[in-house]
Short mmCIF file of N, CA and C in Angstrom, two decimals:
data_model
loop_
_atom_site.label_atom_id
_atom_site.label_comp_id
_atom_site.label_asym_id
_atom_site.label_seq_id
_atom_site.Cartn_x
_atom_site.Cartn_y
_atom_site.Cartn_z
N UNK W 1 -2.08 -40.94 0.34
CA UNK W 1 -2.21 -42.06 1.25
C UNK W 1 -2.00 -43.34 0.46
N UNK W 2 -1.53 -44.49 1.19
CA UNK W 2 -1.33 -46.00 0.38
C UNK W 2 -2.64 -46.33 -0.51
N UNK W 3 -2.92 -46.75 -1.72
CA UNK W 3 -3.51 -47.55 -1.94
C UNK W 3 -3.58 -48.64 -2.15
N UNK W 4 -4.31 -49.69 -1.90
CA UNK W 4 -4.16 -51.22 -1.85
C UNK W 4 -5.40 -51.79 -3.07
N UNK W 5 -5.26 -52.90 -3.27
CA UNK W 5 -6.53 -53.56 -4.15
C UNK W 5 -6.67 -55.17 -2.78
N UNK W 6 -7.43 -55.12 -2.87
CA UNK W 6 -7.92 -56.64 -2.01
C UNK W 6 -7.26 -57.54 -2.59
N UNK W 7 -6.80 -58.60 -1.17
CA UNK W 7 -5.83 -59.62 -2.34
C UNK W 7 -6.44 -61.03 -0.95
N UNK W 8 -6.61 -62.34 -1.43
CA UNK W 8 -6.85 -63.10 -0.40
C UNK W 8 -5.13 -64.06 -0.13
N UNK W 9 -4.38 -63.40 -0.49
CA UNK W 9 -2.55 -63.10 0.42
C UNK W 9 -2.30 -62.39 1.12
N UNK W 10 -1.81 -62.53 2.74
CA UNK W 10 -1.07 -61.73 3.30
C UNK W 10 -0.33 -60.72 2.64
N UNK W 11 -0.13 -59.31 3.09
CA UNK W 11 1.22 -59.10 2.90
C UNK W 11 1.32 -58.06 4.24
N UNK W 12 2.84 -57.67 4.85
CA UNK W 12 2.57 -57.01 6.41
C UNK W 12 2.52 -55.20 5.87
N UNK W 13 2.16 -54.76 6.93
CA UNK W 13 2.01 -53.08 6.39
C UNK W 13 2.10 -52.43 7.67
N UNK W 14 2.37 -51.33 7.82
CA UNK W 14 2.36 -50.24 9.17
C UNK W 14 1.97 -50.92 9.82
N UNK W 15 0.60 -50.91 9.91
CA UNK W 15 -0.50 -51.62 11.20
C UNK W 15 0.45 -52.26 12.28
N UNK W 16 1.42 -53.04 11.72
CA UNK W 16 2.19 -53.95 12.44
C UNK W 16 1.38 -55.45 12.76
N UNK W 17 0.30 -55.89 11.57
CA UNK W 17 -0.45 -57.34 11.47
C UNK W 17 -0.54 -57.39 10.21
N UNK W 18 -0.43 -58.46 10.10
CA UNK W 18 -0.79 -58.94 8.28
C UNK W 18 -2.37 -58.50 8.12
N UNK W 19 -2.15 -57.96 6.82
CA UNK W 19 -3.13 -57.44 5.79
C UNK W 19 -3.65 -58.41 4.71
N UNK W 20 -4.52 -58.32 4.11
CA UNK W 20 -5.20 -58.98 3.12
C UNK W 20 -5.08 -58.11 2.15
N UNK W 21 -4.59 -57.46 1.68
CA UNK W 21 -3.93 -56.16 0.99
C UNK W 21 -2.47 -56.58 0.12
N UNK W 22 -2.76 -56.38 -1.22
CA UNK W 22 -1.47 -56.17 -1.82
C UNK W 22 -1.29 -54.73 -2.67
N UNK W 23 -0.09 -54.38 -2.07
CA UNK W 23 0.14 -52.51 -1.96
C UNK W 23 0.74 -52.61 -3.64
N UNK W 24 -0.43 -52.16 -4.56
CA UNK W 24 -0.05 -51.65 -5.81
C UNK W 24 1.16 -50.39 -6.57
N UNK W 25 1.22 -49.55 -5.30
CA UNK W 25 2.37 -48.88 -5.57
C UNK W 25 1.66 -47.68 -5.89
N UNK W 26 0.52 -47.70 -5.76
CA UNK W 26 -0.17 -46.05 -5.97
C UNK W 26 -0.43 -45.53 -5.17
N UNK W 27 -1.16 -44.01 -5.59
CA UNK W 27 -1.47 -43.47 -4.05
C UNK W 27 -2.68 -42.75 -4.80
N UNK W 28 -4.06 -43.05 -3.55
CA UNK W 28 -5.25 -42.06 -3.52
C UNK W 28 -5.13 -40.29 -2.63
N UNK W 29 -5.60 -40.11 -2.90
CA UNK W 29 -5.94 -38.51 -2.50
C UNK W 29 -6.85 -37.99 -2.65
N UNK W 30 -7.28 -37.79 -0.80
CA UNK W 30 -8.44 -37.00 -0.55
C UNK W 30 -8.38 -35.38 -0.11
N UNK W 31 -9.13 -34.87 0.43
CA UNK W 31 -9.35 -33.32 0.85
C UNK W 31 -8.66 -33.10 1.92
N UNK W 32 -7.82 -32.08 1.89
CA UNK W 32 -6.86 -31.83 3.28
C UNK W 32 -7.25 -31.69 4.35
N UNK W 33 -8.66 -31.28 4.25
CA UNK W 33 -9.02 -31.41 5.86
C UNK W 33 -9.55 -32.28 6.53
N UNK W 34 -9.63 -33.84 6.06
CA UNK W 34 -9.98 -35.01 6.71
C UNK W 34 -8.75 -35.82 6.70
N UNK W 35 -7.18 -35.14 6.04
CA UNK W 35 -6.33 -36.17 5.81
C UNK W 35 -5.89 -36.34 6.81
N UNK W 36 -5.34 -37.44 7.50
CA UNK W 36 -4.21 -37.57 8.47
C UNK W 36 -3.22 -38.92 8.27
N UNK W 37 -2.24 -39.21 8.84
CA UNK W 37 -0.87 -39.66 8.42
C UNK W 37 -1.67 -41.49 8.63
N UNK W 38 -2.79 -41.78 9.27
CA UNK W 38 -3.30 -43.44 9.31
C UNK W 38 -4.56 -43.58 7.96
N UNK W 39 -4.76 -42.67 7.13
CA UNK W 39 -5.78 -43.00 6.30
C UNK W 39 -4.69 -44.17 5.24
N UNK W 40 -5.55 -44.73 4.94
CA UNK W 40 -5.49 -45.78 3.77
C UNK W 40 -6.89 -45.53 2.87
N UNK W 41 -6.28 -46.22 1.90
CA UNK W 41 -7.46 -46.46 0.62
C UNK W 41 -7.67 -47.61 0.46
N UNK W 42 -8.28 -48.66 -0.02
CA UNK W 42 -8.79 -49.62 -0.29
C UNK W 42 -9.48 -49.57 -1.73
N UNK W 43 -9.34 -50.55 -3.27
CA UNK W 43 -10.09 -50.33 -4.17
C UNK W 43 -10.95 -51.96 -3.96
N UNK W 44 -12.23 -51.75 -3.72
CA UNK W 44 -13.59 -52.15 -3.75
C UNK W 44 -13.44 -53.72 -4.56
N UNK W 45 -13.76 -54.36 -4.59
CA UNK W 45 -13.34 -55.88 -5.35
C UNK W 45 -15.24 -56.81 -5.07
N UNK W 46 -16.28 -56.79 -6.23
CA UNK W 46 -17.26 -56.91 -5.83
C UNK W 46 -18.16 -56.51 -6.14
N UNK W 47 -19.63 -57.06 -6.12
CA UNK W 47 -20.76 -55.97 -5.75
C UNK W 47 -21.35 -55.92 -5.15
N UNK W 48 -20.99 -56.34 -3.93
CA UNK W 48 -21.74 -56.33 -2.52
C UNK W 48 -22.61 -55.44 -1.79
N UNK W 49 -22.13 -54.20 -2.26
CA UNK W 49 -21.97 -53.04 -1.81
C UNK W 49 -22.52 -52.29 -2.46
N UNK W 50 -22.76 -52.87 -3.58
CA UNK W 50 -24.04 -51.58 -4.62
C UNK W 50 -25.21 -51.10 -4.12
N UNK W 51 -25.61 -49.91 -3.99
CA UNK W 51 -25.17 -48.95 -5.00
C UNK W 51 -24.16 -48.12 -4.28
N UNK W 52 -23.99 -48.14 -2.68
CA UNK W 52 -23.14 -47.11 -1.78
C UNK W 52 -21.66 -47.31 -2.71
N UNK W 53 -21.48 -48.33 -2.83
CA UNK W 53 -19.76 -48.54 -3.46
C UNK W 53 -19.65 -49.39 -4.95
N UNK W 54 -19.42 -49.07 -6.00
CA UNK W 54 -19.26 -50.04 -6.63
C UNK W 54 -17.59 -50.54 -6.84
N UNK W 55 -17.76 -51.75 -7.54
CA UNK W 55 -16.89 -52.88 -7.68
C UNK W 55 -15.40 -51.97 -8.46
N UNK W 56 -14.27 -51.86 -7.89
CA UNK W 56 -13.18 -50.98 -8.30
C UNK W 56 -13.20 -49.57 -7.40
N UNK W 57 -13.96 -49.21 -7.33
CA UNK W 57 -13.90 -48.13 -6.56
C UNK W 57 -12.86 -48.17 -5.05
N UNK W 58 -12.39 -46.17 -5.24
CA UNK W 58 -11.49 -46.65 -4.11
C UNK W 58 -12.28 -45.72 -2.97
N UNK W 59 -12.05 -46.61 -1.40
CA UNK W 59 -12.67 -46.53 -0.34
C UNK W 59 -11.52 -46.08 0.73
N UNK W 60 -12.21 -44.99 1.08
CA UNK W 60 -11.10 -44.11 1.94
C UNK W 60 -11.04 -44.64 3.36
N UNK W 61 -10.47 -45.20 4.42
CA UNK W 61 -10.44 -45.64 5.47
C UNK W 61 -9.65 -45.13 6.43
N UNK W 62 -10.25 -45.04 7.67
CA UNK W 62 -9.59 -43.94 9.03
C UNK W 62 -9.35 -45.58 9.70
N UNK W 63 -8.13 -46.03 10.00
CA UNK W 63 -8.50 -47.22 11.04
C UNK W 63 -8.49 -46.38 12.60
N UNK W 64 -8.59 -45.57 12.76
CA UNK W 64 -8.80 -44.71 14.18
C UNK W 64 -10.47 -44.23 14.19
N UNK W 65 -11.07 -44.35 13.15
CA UNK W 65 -12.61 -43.61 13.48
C UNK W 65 -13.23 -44.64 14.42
N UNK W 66 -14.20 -43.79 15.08
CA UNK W 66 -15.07 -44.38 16.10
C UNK W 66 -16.00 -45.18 15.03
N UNK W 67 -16.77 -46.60 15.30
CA UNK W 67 -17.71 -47.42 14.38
C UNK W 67 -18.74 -47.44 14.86
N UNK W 68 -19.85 -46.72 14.61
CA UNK W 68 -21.35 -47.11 15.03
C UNK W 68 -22.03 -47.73 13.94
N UNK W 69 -23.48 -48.34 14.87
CA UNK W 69 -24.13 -48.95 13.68
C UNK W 69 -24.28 -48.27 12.47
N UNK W 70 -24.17 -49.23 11.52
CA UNK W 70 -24.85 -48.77 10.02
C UNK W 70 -23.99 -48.13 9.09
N UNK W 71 -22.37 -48.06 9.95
CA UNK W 71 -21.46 -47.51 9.07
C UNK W 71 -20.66 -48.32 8.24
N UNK W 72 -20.20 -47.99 7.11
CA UNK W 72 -19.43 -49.07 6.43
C UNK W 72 -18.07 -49.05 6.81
N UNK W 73 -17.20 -50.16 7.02
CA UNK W 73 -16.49 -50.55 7.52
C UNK W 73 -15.54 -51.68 6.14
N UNK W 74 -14.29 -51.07 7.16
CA UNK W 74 -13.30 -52.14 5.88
C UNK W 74 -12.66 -53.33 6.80
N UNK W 75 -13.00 -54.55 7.12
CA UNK W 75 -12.25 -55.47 8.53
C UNK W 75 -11.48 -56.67 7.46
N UNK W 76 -10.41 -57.22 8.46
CA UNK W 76 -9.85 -57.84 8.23
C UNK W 76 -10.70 -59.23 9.32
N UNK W 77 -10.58 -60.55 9.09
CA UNK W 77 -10.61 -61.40 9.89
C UNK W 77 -9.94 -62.34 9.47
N UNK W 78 -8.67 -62.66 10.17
CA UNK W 78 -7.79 -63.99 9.61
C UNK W 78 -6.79 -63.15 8.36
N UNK W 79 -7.05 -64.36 7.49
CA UNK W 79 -6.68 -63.59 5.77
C UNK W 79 -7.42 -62.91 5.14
N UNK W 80 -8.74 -62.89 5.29
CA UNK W 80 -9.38 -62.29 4.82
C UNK W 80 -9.72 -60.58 4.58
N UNK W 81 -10.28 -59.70 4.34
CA UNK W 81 -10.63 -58.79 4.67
C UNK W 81 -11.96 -58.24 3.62
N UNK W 82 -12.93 -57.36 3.51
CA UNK W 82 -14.27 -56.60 3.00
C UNK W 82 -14.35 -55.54 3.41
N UNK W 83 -15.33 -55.17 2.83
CA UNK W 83 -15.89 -53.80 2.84
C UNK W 83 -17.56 -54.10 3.06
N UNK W 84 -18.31 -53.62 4.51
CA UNK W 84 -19.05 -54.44 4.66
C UNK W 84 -20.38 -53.01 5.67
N UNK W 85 -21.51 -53.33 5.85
CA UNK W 85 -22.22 -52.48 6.57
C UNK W 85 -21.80 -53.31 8.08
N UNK W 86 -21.91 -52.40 9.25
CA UNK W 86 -21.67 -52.61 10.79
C UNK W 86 -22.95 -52.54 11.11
N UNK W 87 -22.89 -53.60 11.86
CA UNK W 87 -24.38 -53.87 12.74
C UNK W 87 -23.90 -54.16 13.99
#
């Protein structure tokens, strides 16, 4: 799947909306039976998130999963984008 590192620059990607994402040219890989063709990776930029995630770490993302409270979440708003708990 793509991996990205957080970047506070646009750049455009599948989605078909600008990303806060600049695509390093690598690729993460997870377990075949959660993969499907919309996962992305994300590497962690931070320590916001300690101890669930630390700072570099890469964060596997479904943009199709259902979001309930308390789950961590990767959003974009504007240019921006995080890795953040859902409330």
């Amino acid at each position: 799947m793509p991996l990205f590192s957080c970047s506070r620059k646009s750049s455009k990607y599948a989605f078909g909306f600008n990303q806060t994402y600049k695509d390093i040219e690598n690729k993460a890989f997870c377990k075949s039976e959660i993969w499907h063709s919309d996962l992305y990776a994300v590497i962690a930029n931070g320590d916001s998130m300690i101890p669930e995630i630390d700072d570099g770490d890469e964060v596997i993302c479904d943009p199709k999963a259902d979001i309930l409270s308390g789950d961590i979440v990767h959003y974009q708003i504007n240019d921006e984008s995080a890795i953040k708990v859902f409330f």
